[in-house]
JSON list of C-alpha atoms in Angstrom, two decimals:
[
{"chain": "A", "resi": 1, "resn": "ASN", "atom": "CA", "xyz": [89.79, 106.40, 99.50]},
{"chain": "A", "resi": 2, "resn": "ALA", "atom": "CA", "xyz": [92.06, 109.40, 99.57]},
{"chain": "A", "resi": 3, "resn": "GLY", "atom": "CA", "xyz": [95.78, 108.77, 99.69]},
{"chain": "A", "resi": 4, "resn": "VAL", "atom": "CA", "xyz": [98.31, 110.43, 101.91]},
{"chain": "A", "resi": 5, "resn": "MET", "atom": "CA", "xyz": [97.92, 114.18, 101.79]},
{"chain": "A", "resi": 6, "resn": "GLN", "atom": "CA", "xyz": [100.54, 116.78, 102.48]},
{"chain": "A", "resi": 7, "resn": "ASN", "atom": "CA", "xyz": [100.20, 120.51, 102.64]},
{"chain": "A", "resi": 8, "resn": "PRO", "atom": "CA", "xyz": [101.33, 122.89, 101.60]},
{"chain": "A", "resi": 9, "resn": "ARG", "atom": "CA", "xyz": [102.88, 121.48, 98.44]},
{"chain": "A", "resi": 10, "resn": "HIS", "atom": "CA", "xyz": [105.26, 124.41, 98.25]},
{"chain": "A", "resi": 11, "resn": "LEU", "atom": "CA", "xyz": [106.44, 126.55, 101.13]},
{"chain": "A", "resi": 12, "resn": "VAL", "atom": "CA", "xyz": [108.74, 129.55, 101.00]},
{"chain": "A", "resi": 13, "resn": "ARG", "atom": "CA", "xyz": [110.28, 130.91, 104.16]},
{"chain": "A", "resi": 14, "resn": "ARG", "atom": "CA", "xyz": [112.95, 133.49, 104.98]},
{"chain": "A", "resi": 15, "resn": "ARG", "atom": "CA", "xyz": [115.88, 132.56, 107.16]},
{"chain": "A", "resi": 16, "resn": "GLY", "atom": "CA", "xyz": [114.92, 132.54, 110.81]},
{"chain": "A", "resi": 17, "resn": "GLN", "atom": "CA", "xyz": [111.21, 131.88, 110.25]},
{"chain": "A", "resi": 18, "resn": "GLU", "atom": "CA", "xyz": [109.36, 128.74, 111.21]},
{"chain": "A", "resi": 19, "resn": "ALA", "atom": "CA", "xyz": [108.12, 126.11, 108.77]},
{"chain": "A", "resi": 20, "resn": "ARG", "atom": "CA", "xyz": [105.20, 123.80, 109.58]},
{"chain": "A", "resi": 21, "resn": "LEU", "atom": "CA", "xyz": [104.56, 120.88, 107.27]},
{"chain": "A", "resi": 22, "resn": "ARG", "atom": "CA", "xyz": [101.42, 118.81, 107.57]},
{"chain": "A", "resi": 23, "resn": "CYS", "atom": "CA", "xyz": [100.73, 115.21, 106.71]},
{"chain": "A", "resi": 24, "resn": "SER", "atom": "CA", "xyz": [97.35, 113.50, 106.78]},
{"chain": "A", "resi": 25, "resn": "PRO", "atom": "CA", "xyz": [97.79, 109.72, 106.60]},
{"chain": "A", "resi": 26, "resn": "MET", "atom": "CA", "xyz": [95.56, 107.39, 104.69]},
{"chain": "A", "resi": 27, "resn": "LYS", "atom": "CA", "xyz": [92.30, 106.60, 106.41]},
{"chain": "A", "resi": 28, "resn": "GLY", "atom": "CA", "xyz": [92.82, 104.02, 109.10]},
{"chain": "A", "resi": 29, "resn": "HIS", "atom": "CA", "xyz": [96.62, 104.40, 109.15]},
{"chain": "A", "resi": 30, "resn": "SER", "atom": "CA", "xyz": [98.14, 105.21, 112.51]},
{"chain": "A", "resi": 31, "resn": "HIS", "atom": "CA", "xyz": [101.83, 105.08, 111.55]},
{"chain": "A", "resi": 32, "resn": "VAL", "atom": "CA", "xyz": [103.57, 108.05, 109.94]},
{"chain": "A", "resi": 33, "resn": "TYR", "atom": "CA", "xyz": [107.10, 108.45, 108.62]},
{"chain": "A", "resi": 34, "resn": "TRP", "atom": "CA", "xyz": [108.86, 111.66, 107.58]},
{"chain": "A", "resi": 35, "resn": "TYR", "atom": "CA", "xyz": [111.68, 111.80, 105.04]},
{"chain": "A", "resi": 36, "resn": "ARG", "atom": "CA", "xyz": [113.85, 114.55, 103.60]},
{"chain": "A", "resi": 37, "resn": "GLN", "atom": "CA", "xyz": [115.13, 114.58, 100.06]},
{"chain": "A", "resi": 38, "resn": "LEU", "atom": "CA", "xyz": [117.90, 116.86, 98.86]},
{"chain": "A", "resi": 39, "resn": "PRO", "atom": "CA", "xyz": [118.17, 117.49, 95.10]},
{"chain": "A", "resi": 40, "resn": "GLU", "atom": "CA", "xyz": [119.40, 114.48, 93.16]},
{"chain": "A", "resi": 41, "resn": "GLU", "atom": "CA", "xyz": [119.63, 112.41, 96.32]},
{"chain": "A", "resi": 42, "resn": "GLY", "atom": "CA", "xyz": [117.53, 109.64, 97.80]},
{"chain": "A", "resi": 43, "resn": "LEU", "atom": "CA", "xyz": [115.13, 110.01, 100.67]},
{"chain": "A", "resi": 44, "resn": "LYS", "atom": "CA", "xyz": [116.64, 110.14, 104.12]},
{"chain": "A", "resi": 45, "resn": "PHE", "atom": "CA", "xyz": [114.59, 108.88, 107.02]},
{"chain": "A", "resi": 46, "resn": "MET", "atom": "CA", "xyz": [113.89, 111.43, 109.72]},
{"chain": "A", "resi": 47, "resn": "VAL", "atom": "CA", "xyz": [111.26, 110.18, 112.15]},
{"chain": "A", "resi": 48, "resn": "TYR", "atom": "CA", "xyz": [108.66, 107.49, 112.68]},
{"chain": "A", "resi": 49, "resn": "LEU", "atom": "CA", "xyz": [105.57, 108.21, 114.75]},
{"chain": "A", "resi": 50, "resn": "GLN", "atom": "CA", "xyz": [102.49, 106.44, 115.89]},
{"chain": "A", "resi": 51, "resn": "LYS", "atom": "CA", "xyz": [99.53, 108.28, 117.31]},
{"chain": "A", "resi": 52, "resn": "GLU", "atom": "CA", "xyz": [100.83, 110.51, 120.13]},
{"chain": "A", "resi": 53, "resn": "ASN", "atom": "CA", "xyz": [104.18, 108.70, 120.24]},
{"chain": "A", "resi": 54, "resn": "ILE", "atom": "CA", "xyz": [107.57, 109.13, 118.63]},
{"chain": "A", "resi": 55, "resn": "ILE", "atom": "CA", "xyz": [108.90, 105.66, 117.91]},
{"chain": "A", "resi": 56, "resn": "ASP", "atom": "CA", "xyz": [112.16, 106.40, 116.14]},
{"chain": "A", "resi": 57, "resn": "GLU", "atom": "CA", "xyz": [113.68, 109.85, 115.67]},
{"chain": "A", "resi": 58, "resn": "SER", "atom": "CA", "xyz": [117.18, 108.69, 114.83]},
{"chain": "A", "resi": 59, "resn": "GLY", "atom": "CA", "xyz": [117.20, 110.68, 111.60]},
{"chain": "A", "resi": 60, "resn": "MET", "atom": "CA", "xyz": [116.06, 113.98, 113.05]},
{"chain": "A", "resi": 61, "resn": "PRO", "atom": "CA", "xyz": [118.56, 116.79, 113.47]},
{"chain": "A", "resi": 62, "resn": "LYS", "atom": "CA", "xyz": [119.12, 117.42, 117.17]},
{"chain": "A", "resi": 63, "resn": "GLU", "atom": "CA", "xyz": [118.09, 121.06, 117.05]},
{"chain": "A", "resi": 64, "resn": "ARG", "atom": "CA", "xyz": [115.31, 123.08, 115.46]},
{"chain": "A", "resi": 65, "resn": "PHE", "atom": "CA", "xyz": [113.37, 120.07, 114.16]},
{"chain": "A", "resi": 66, "resn": "SER", "atom": "CA", "xyz": [110.42, 118.47, 115.90]},
{"chain": "A", "resi": 67, "resn": "ALA", "atom": "CA", "xyz": [107.54, 116.22, 114.90]},
{"chain": "A", "resi": 68, "resn": "GLU", "atom": "CA", "xyz": [104.24, 115.27, 116.40]},
{"chain": "A", "resi": 69, "resn": "PHE", "atom": "CA", "xyz": [101.28, 113.10, 115.53]},
{"chain": "A", "resi": 70, "resn": "PRO", "atom": "CA", "xyz": [98.42, 114.06, 117.84]},
{"chain": "A", "resi": 71, "resn": "LYS", "atom": "CA", "xyz": [95.41, 111.93, 118.62]},
{"chain": "A", "resi": 72, "resn": "GLU", "atom": "CA", "xyz": [93.33, 114.10, 116.33]},
{"chain": "A", "resi": 73, "resn": "GLY", "atom": "CA", "xyz": [94.53, 115.85, 113.22]},
{"chain": "A", "resi": 74, "resn": "PRO", "atom": "CA", "xyz": [97.52, 115.57, 110.94]},
{"chain": "A", "resi": 75, "resn": "SER", "atom": "CA", "xyz": [101.12, 114.88, 111.74]},
{"chain": "A", "resi": 76, "resn": "ILE", "atom": "CA", "xyz": [103.21, 118.04, 111.86]},
{"chain": "A", "resi": 77, "resn": "LEU", "atom": "CA", "xyz": [106.89, 118.43, 111.06]},
{"chain": "A", "resi": 78, "resn": "ARG", "atom": "CA", "xyz": [108.10, 121.70, 112.52]},
{"chain": "A", "resi": 79, "resn": "ILE", "atom": "CA", "xyz": [111.34, 123.43, 111.63]},
{"chain": "A", "resi": 80, "resn": "GLN", "atom": "CA", "xyz": [112.24, 126.43, 113.74]},
{"chain": "A", "resi": 81, "resn": "GLN", "atom": "CA", "xyz": [114.60, 129.23, 112.65]},
{"chain": "A", "resi": 82, "resn": "VAL", "atom": "CA", "xyz": [115.01, 127.81, 109.17]},
{"chain": "A", "resi": 83, "resn": "VAL", "atom": "CA", "xyz": [118.33, 128.10, 107.36]},
{"chain": "A", "resi": 84, "resn": "ARG", "atom": "CA", "xyz": [119.08, 127.79, 103.65]},
{"chain": "A", "resi": 85, "resn": "GLY", "atom": "CA", "xyz": [120.30, 124.22, 104.15]},
{"chain": "A", "resi": 86, "resn": "ASP", "atom": "CA", "xyz": [116.79, 123.21, 105.19]},
{"chain": "A", "resi": 87, "resn": "SER", "atom": "CA", "xyz": [115.61, 123.73, 101.61]},
{"chain": "A", "resi": 88, "resn": "ALA", "atom": "CA", "xyz": [114.52, 120.29, 100.44]},
{"chain": "A", "resi": 89, "resn": "ALA", "atom": "CA", "xyz": [111.52, 118.16, 99.64]},
{"chain": "A", "resi": 90, "resn": "TYR", "atom": "CA", "xyz": [109.89, 116.62, 102.70]},
{"chain": "A", "resi": 91, "resn": "PHE", "atom": "CA", "xyz": [107.85, 113.49, 102.19]},
{"chain": "A", "resi": 92, "resn": "CYS", "atom": "CA", "xyz": [105.63, 111.69, 104.59]},
{"chain": "A", "resi": 93, "resn": "ALA", "atom": "CA", "xyz": [104.33, 108.16, 104.36]},
{"chain": "A", "resi": 94, "resn": "SER", "atom": "CA", "xyz": [101.78, 106.21, 106.33]},
{"chain": "A", "resi": 95, "resn": "SER", "atom": "CA", "xyz": [101.21, 102.57, 107.02]},
{"chain": "A", "resi": 96, "resn": "LEU", "atom": "CA", "xyz": [98.44, 100.54, 108.55]},
{"chain": "A", "resi": 97, "resn": "GLU", "atom": "CA", "xyz": [100.59, 98.64, 110.99]},
{"chain": "A", "resi": 98, "resn": "THR", "atom": "CA", "xyz": [104.14, 98.21, 112.19]},
{"chain": "A", "resi": 99, "resn": "GLY", "atom": "CA", "xyz": [106.17, 96.96, 109.27]},
{"chain": "A", "resi": 100, "resn": "GLY", "atom": "CA", "xyz": [103.32, 97.50, 106.85]},
{"chain": "A", "resi": 101, "resn": "LEU", "atom": "CA", "xyz": [103.88, 98.86, 103.40]},
{"chain": "A", "resi": 102, "resn": "GLN", "atom": "CA", "xyz": [104.27, 102.60, 103.33]},
{"chain": "A", "resi": 103, "resn": "PHE", "atom": "CA", "xyz": [102.16, 104.83, 101.14]},
{"chain": "A", "resi": 104, "resn": "PHE", "atom": "CA", "xyz": [103.67, 108.16, 100.25]},
{"chain": "A", "resi": 105, "resn": "GLY", "atom": "CA", "xyz": [102.31, 111.65, 100.00]},
{"chain": "A", "resi": 106, "resn": "PRO", "atom": "CA", "xyz": [103.25, 114.06, 97.18]},
{"chain": "A", "resi": 107, "resn": "GLY", "atom": "CA", "xyz": [105.76, 115.92, 99.32]},
{"chain": "A", "resi": 108, "resn": "THR", "atom": "CA", "xyz": [106.22, 119.50, 100.46]},
{"chain": "A", "resi": 109, "resn": "ARG", "atom": "CA", "xyz": [108.95, 121.51, 98.82]},
{"chain": "A", "resi": 110, "resn": "LEU", "atom": "CA", "xyz": [110.49, 123.95, 101.24]},
{"chain": "A", "resi": 111, "resn": "THR", "atom": "CA", "xyz": [112.52, 126.83, 99.92]},
{"chain": "A", "resi": 112, "resn": "VAL", "atom": "CA", "xyz": [114.40, 129.03, 102.36]},
{"chain": "A", "resi": 113, "resn": "LEU", "atom": "CA", "xyz": [115.38, 132.42, 100.99]},
{"chain": "B", "resi": 1, "resn": "SER", "atom": "CA", "xyz": [101.94, 109.75, 95.66]},
{"chain": "B", "resi": 2, "resn": "GLN", "atom": "CA", "xyz": [101.72, 106.05, 94.89]},
{"chain": "B", "resi": 3, "resn": "GLN", "atom": "CA", "xyz": [102.27, 105.01, 91.31]},
{"chain": "B", "resi": 4, "resn": "GLY", "atom": "CA", "xyz": [104.25, 102.51, 89.37]},
{"chain": "B", "resi": 5, "resn": "GLU", "atom": "CA", "xyz": [104.14, 98.80, 89.74]},
{"chain": "B", "resi": 6, "resn": "GLU", "atom": "CA", "xyz": [106.50, 96.36, 91.28]},
{"chain": "B", "resi": 7, "resn": "ASP", "atom": "CA", "xyz": [106.46, 92.69, 90.74]},
{"chain": "B", "resi": 8, "resn": "PRO", "atom": "CA", "xyz": [106.31, 90.28, 92.24]},
{"chain": "B", "resi": 9, "resn": "GLN", "atom": "CA", "xyz": [104.36, 91.59, 95.20]},
{"chain": "B", "resi": 10, "resn": "ALA", "atom": "CA", "xyz": [105.93, 88.89, 97.35]},
{"chain": "B", "resi": 11, "resn": "LEU", "atom": "CA", "xyz": [108.99, 86.73, 96.81]},
{"chain": "B", "resi": 12, "resn": "SER", "atom": "CA", "xyz": [110.26, 83.88, 98.96]},
{"chain": "B", "resi": 13, "resn": "ILE", "atom": "CA", "xyz": [113.67, 82.30, 98.35]},
{"chain": "B", "resi": 14, "resn": "GLN", "atom": "CA", "xyz": [116.32, 80.24, 100.12]},
{"chain": "B", "resi": 15, "resn": "GLU", "atom": "CA", "xyz": [119.47, 81.79, 101.50]},
{"chain": "B", "resi": 16, "resn": "GLY", "atom": "CA", "xyz": [122.19, 81.89, 98.87]},
{"chain": "B", "resi": 17, "resn": "GLU", "atom": "CA", "xyz": [119.80, 82.25, 95.95]},
{"chain": "B", "resi": 18, "resn": "ASN", "atom": "CA", "xyz": [119.48, 85.41, 93.89]},
{"chain": "B", "resi": 19, "resn": "ALA", "atom": "CA", "xyz": [116.41, 87.62, 94.18]},
{"chain": "B", "resi": 20, "resn": "THR", "atom": "CA", "xyz": [115.13, 89.74, 91.30]},
{"chain": "B", "resi": 21, "resn": "MET", "atom": "CA", "xyz": [112.50, 92.42, 91.70]},
{"chain": "B", "resi": 22, "resn": "ASN", "atom": "CA", "xyz": [111.07, 94.50, 88.88]},
{"chain": "B", "resi": 23, "resn": "CYS", "atom": "CA", "xyz": [109.61, 97.97, 88.70]},
{"chain": "B", "resi": 24, "resn": "SER", "atom": "CA", "xyz": [107.67, 99.51, 85.85]},
{"chain": "B", "resi": 25, "resn": "TYR", "atom": "CA", "xyz": [106.60, 103.11, 85.46]},
{"chain": "B", "resi": 26, "resn": "LYS", "atom": "CA", "xyz": [104.56, 105.18, 83.09]},
{"chain": "B", "resi": 27, "resn": "THR", "atom": "CA", "xyz": [106.24, 108.52, 82.37]},
{"chain": "B", "resi": 28, "resn": "SER", "atom": "CA", "xyz": [109.72, 109.68, 81.46]},
{"chain": "B", "resi": 29, "resn": "ILE", "atom": "CA", "xyz": [111.99, 110.12, 84.46]},
{"chain": "B", "resi": 30, "resn": "ASN", "atom": "CA", "xyz": [115.16, 111.84, 85.63]},
{"chain": "B", "resi": 31, "resn": "ASN", "atom": "CA", "xyz": [116.21, 109.03, 87.90]},
{"chain": "B", "resi": 32, "resn": "LEU", "atom": "CA", "xyz": [114.97, 105.91, 89.63]},
{"chain": "B", "resi": 33, "resn": "GLN", "atom": "CA", "xyz": [115.76, 104.88, 93.17]},
{"chain": "B", "resi": 34, "resn": "TRP", "atom": "CA", "xyz": [115.47, 101.65, 95.10]},
{"chain": "B", "resi": 35, "resn": "TYR", "atom": "CA", "xyz": [114.73, 101.57, 98.81]},
{"chain": "B", "resi": 36, "resn": "ARG", "atom": "CA", "xyz": [114.53, 98.94, 101.47]},
{"chain": "B", "resi": 37, "resn": "GLN", "atom": "CA", "xyz": [112.14, 98.91, 104.40]},
{"chain": "B", "resi": 38, "resn": "ASN", "atom": "CA", "xyz": [112.89, 96.75, 107.38]},
{"chain": "B", "resi": 39, "resn": "SER", "atom": "CA", "xyz": [109.94, 95.84, 109.52]},
{"chain": "B", "resi": 40, "resn": "GLY", "atom": "CA", "xyz": [108.84, 98.76, 111.64]},
{"chain": "B", "resi": 41, "resn": "ARG", "atom": "CA", "xyz": [111.53, 101.10, 110.36]},
{"chain": "B", "resi": 42, "resn": "GLY", "atom": "CA", "xyz": [111.81, 103.90, 107.83]},
{"chain": "B", "resi": 43, "resn": "LEU", "atom": "CA", "xyz": [113.00, 103.44, 104.28]},
{"chain": "B", "resi": 44, "resn": "VAL", "atom": "CA", "xyz": [116.70, 103.12, 103.62]},
{"chain": "B", "resi": 45, "resn": "HIS", "atom": "CA", "xyz": [118.05, 104.40, 100.33]},
{"chain": "B", "resi": 46, "resn": "LEU", "atom": "CA", "xyz": [119.89, 101.66, 98.42]},
{"chain": "B", "resi": 47, "resn": "ILE", "atom": "CA", "xyz": [120.81, 102.97, 95.02]},
{"chain": "B", "resi": 48, "resn": "LEU", "atom": "CA", "xyz": [119.97, 105.73, 92.52]},
{"chain": "B", "resi": 49, "resn": "ILE", "atom": "CA", "xyz": [120.27, 105.24, 88.78]},
{"chain": "B", "resi": 50, "resn": "ARG", "atom": "CA", "xyz": [119.96, 108.17, 86.39]},
{"chain": "B", "resi": 51, "resn": "SER", "atom": "CA", "xyz": [117.96, 108.02, 83.20]},
{"chain": "B", "resi": 52, "resn": "ASN", "atom": "CA", "xyz": [121.14, 108.01, 81.07]},
{"chain": "B", "resi": 53, "resn": "GLU", "atom": "CA", "xyz": [122.57, 105.02, 82.95]},
{"chain": "B", "resi": 54, "resn": "ARG", "atom": "CA", "xyz": [121.78, 101.41, 82.15]},
{"chain": "B", "resi": 55, "resn": "GLU", "atom": "CA", "xyz": [123.29, 99.52, 85.03]},
{"chain": "B", "resi": 56, "resn": "LYS", "atom": "CA", "xyz": [124.68, 100.20, 88.47]},
{"chain": "B", "resi": 57, "resn": "HIS", "atom": "CA", "xyz": [126.25, 98.03, 91.13]},
{"chain": "B", "resi": 58, "resn": "SER", "atom": "CA", "xyz": [126.60, 98.38, 94.87]},
{"chain": "B", "resi": 59, "resn": "GLY", "atom": "CA", "xyz": [127.96, 95.41, 96.75]},
{"chain": "B", "resi": 60, "resn": "ARG", "atom": "CA", "xyz": [125.56, 92.52, 96.18]},
{"chain": "B", "resi": 61, "resn": "LEU", "atom": "CA", "xyz": [123.03, 94.80, 94.51]},
{"chain": "B", "resi": 62, "resn": "ARG", "atom": "CA", "xyz": [122.72, 95.26, 90.78]},
{"chain": "B", "resi": 63, "resn": "VAL", "atom": "CA", "xyz": [120.19, 97.64, 89.28]},
{"chain": "B", "resi": 64, "resn": "THR", "atom": "CA", "xyz": [119.33, 97.90, 85.61]},
{"chain": "B", "resi": 65, "resn": "LEU", "atom": "CA", "xyz": [117.26, 100.53, 83.88]},
{"chain": "B", "resi": 66, "resn": "ASP", "atom": "CA", "xyz": [115.58, 100.21, 80.48]},
{"chain": "B", "resi": 67, "resn": "THR", "atom": "CA", "xyz": [114.02, 103.55, 79.64]},
{"chain": "B", "resi": 68, "resn": "SER", "atom": "CA", "xyz": [112.59, 102.24, 76.36]},
{"chain": "B", "resi": 69, "resn": "LYS", "atom": "CA", "xyz": [110.54, 99.71, 78.32]},
{"chain": "B", "resi": 70, "resn": "LYS", "atom": "CA", "xyz": [110.10, 102.03, 81.30]},
{"chain": "B", "resi": 71, "resn": "SER", "atom": "CA", "xyz": [111.28, 99.36, 83.67]},
{"chain": "B", "resi": 72, "resn": "SER", "atom": "CA", "xyz": [114.00, 98.66, 86.19]},
{"chain": "B", "resi": 73, "resn": "SER", "atom": "CA", "xyz": [115.15, 95.58, 88.03]},
{"chain": "B", "resi": 74, "resn": "LEU", "atom": "CA", "xyz": [116.91, 95.08, 91.34]},
{"chain": "B", "resi": 75, "resn": "LEU", "atom": "CA", "xyz": [118.99, 91.95, 91.69]},
{"chain": "B", "resi": 76, "resn": "ILE", "atom": "CA", "xyz": [120.28, 90.84, 95.07]},
{"chain": "B", "resi": 77, "resn": "THR", "atom": "CA", "xyz": [122.91, 88.14, 94.69]},
{"chain": "B", "resi": 78, "resn": "ALA", "atom": "CA", "xyz": [123.77, 85.47, 97.26]},
{"chain": "B", "resi": 79, "resn": "SER", "atom": "CA", "xyz": [120.85, 86.48, 99.44]},
{"chain": "B", "resi": 80, "resn": "ARG", "atom": "CA", "xyz": [120.98, 86.31, 103.22]},
{"chain": "B", "resi": 81, "resn": "ALA", "atom": "CA", "xyz": [118.25, 86.01, 105.82]},
{"chain": "B", "resi": 82, "resn": "ALA", "atom": "CA", "xyz": [119.03, 89.61, 106.80]},
{"chain": "B", "resi": 83, "resn": "ASP", "atom": "CA", "xyz": [117.91, 90.71, 103.31]},
{"chain": "B", "resi": 84, "resn": "THR", "atom": "CA", "xyz": [114.33, 89.94, 104.34]},
{"chain": "B", "resi": 85, "resn": "ALA", "atom": "CA", "xyz": [112.49, 93.24, 103.90]},
{"chain": "B", "resi": 86, "resn": "SER", "atom": "CA", "xyz": [110.21, 95.17, 101.59]},
{"chain": "B", "resi": 87, "resn": "TYR", "atom": "CA", "xyz": [111.82, 96.80, 98.59]},
{"chain": "B", "resi": 88, "resn": "PHE", "atom": "CA", "xyz": [110.42, 99.87, 96.85]},
{"chain": "B", "resi": 89, "resn": "CYS", "atom": "CA", "xyz": [111.27, 101.68, 93.67]},
{"chain": "B", "resi": 90, "resn": "ALA", "atom": "CA", "xyz": [110.66, 105.39, 93.28]},
{"chain": "B", "resi": 91, "resn": "THR", "atom": "CA", "xyz": [110.87, 107.52, 90.17]},
{"chain": "B", "resi": 92, "resn": "SER", "atom": "CA", "xyz": [111.75, 111.20, 90.01]},
{"chain": "B", "resi": 93, "resn": "ARG", "atom": "CA", "xyz": [110.74, 113.56, 87.25]},
{"chain": "B", "resi": 94, "resn": "GLY", "atom": "CA", "xyz": [111.44, 117.20, 87.96]},
{"chain": "B", "resi": 95, "resn": "ASP", "atom": "CA", "xyz": [109.86, 117.94, 91.31]},
{"chain": "B", "resi": 96, "resn": "ASP", "atom": "CA", "xyz": [107.60, 114.90, 91.15]},
{"chain": "B", "resi": 97, "resn": "MET", "atom": "CA", "xyz": [108.49, 111.71, 92.99]},
{"chain": "B", "resi": 98, "resn": "ARG", "atom": "CA", "xyz": [106.40, 108.55, 92.84]},
{"chain": "B", "resi": 99, "resn": "PHE", "atom": "CA", "xyz": [106.65, 105.24, 94.60]},
{"chain": "B", "resi": 100, "resn": "GLY", "atom": "CA", "xyz": [105.74, 101.71, 93.70]},
{"chain": "B", "resi": 101, "resn": "ALA", "atom": "CA", "xyz": [103.74, 99.50, 96.03]},
{"chain": "B", "resi": 102, "resn": "GLY", "atom": "CA", "xyz": [106.73, 97.41, 97.06]},
{"chain": "B", "resi": 103, "resn": "THR", "atom": "CA", "xyz": [107.90, 93.81, 96.91]},
{"chain": "B", "resi": 104, "resn": "ARG", "atom": "CA", "xyz": [108.03, 91.80, 100.11]},
{"chain": "B", "resi": 105, "resn": "LEU", "atom": "CA", "xyz": [111.15, 89.60, 100.04]},
{"chain": "B", "resi": 106, "resn": "THR", "atom": "CA", "xyz": [111.53, 86.70, 102.45]},
{"chain": "B", "resi": 107, "resn": "VAL", "atom": "CA", "xyz": [114.86, 84.89, 102.57]},
{"chain": "B", "resi": 108, "resn": "LYS", "atom": "CA", "xyz": [114.66, 81.59, 104.40]},
{"chain": "B", "resi": 109, "resn": "PRO", "atom": "CA", "xyz": [117.77, 80.39, 106.26]}
]
């Protein structure tokens, strides 16, 4: 039973480019959470999605960031026109049900040059 | 990725009592973090303790770290019903971050 998968593990982008981060939840999980971690800091919640719905996006920056979790395929976190401050590790987690324990992926490390 | 162990898996106490949760890990670390998950919400960062620290306090929270035993504990004093949640520890080592399976705390009023 594969765990949560994220790809790519490392992503390098130049300022102004787009970054697309993918998260495949554990089999049977329909709830996905995205977090951002700056160096030496804890995770900060960004967005919580269920299949085809955004449930809570209170942690998402108002501009340039978007997330989706389509009926088929992985959840995508999309960052448009990246800036150096977007450099961070982005983790996703999935759970089986609302309030269920979250299982984390290995993270994607985004570096913006 | 999921690694590390937390115990107990579930803990039920009365309001006003103290709650202690433990976390053990396998490799050397740079820091260890504790998080809280309210039902249906994302994780909330509670406290970070570095590998060269032994104890840290934040309000009613007290975290200890014993690197020789590769374990940490989270103590919540004078618990309240609002403390009911799942609590996770996570360890960081370089670029690698790993999470425990969580402890479900129920505080009865």
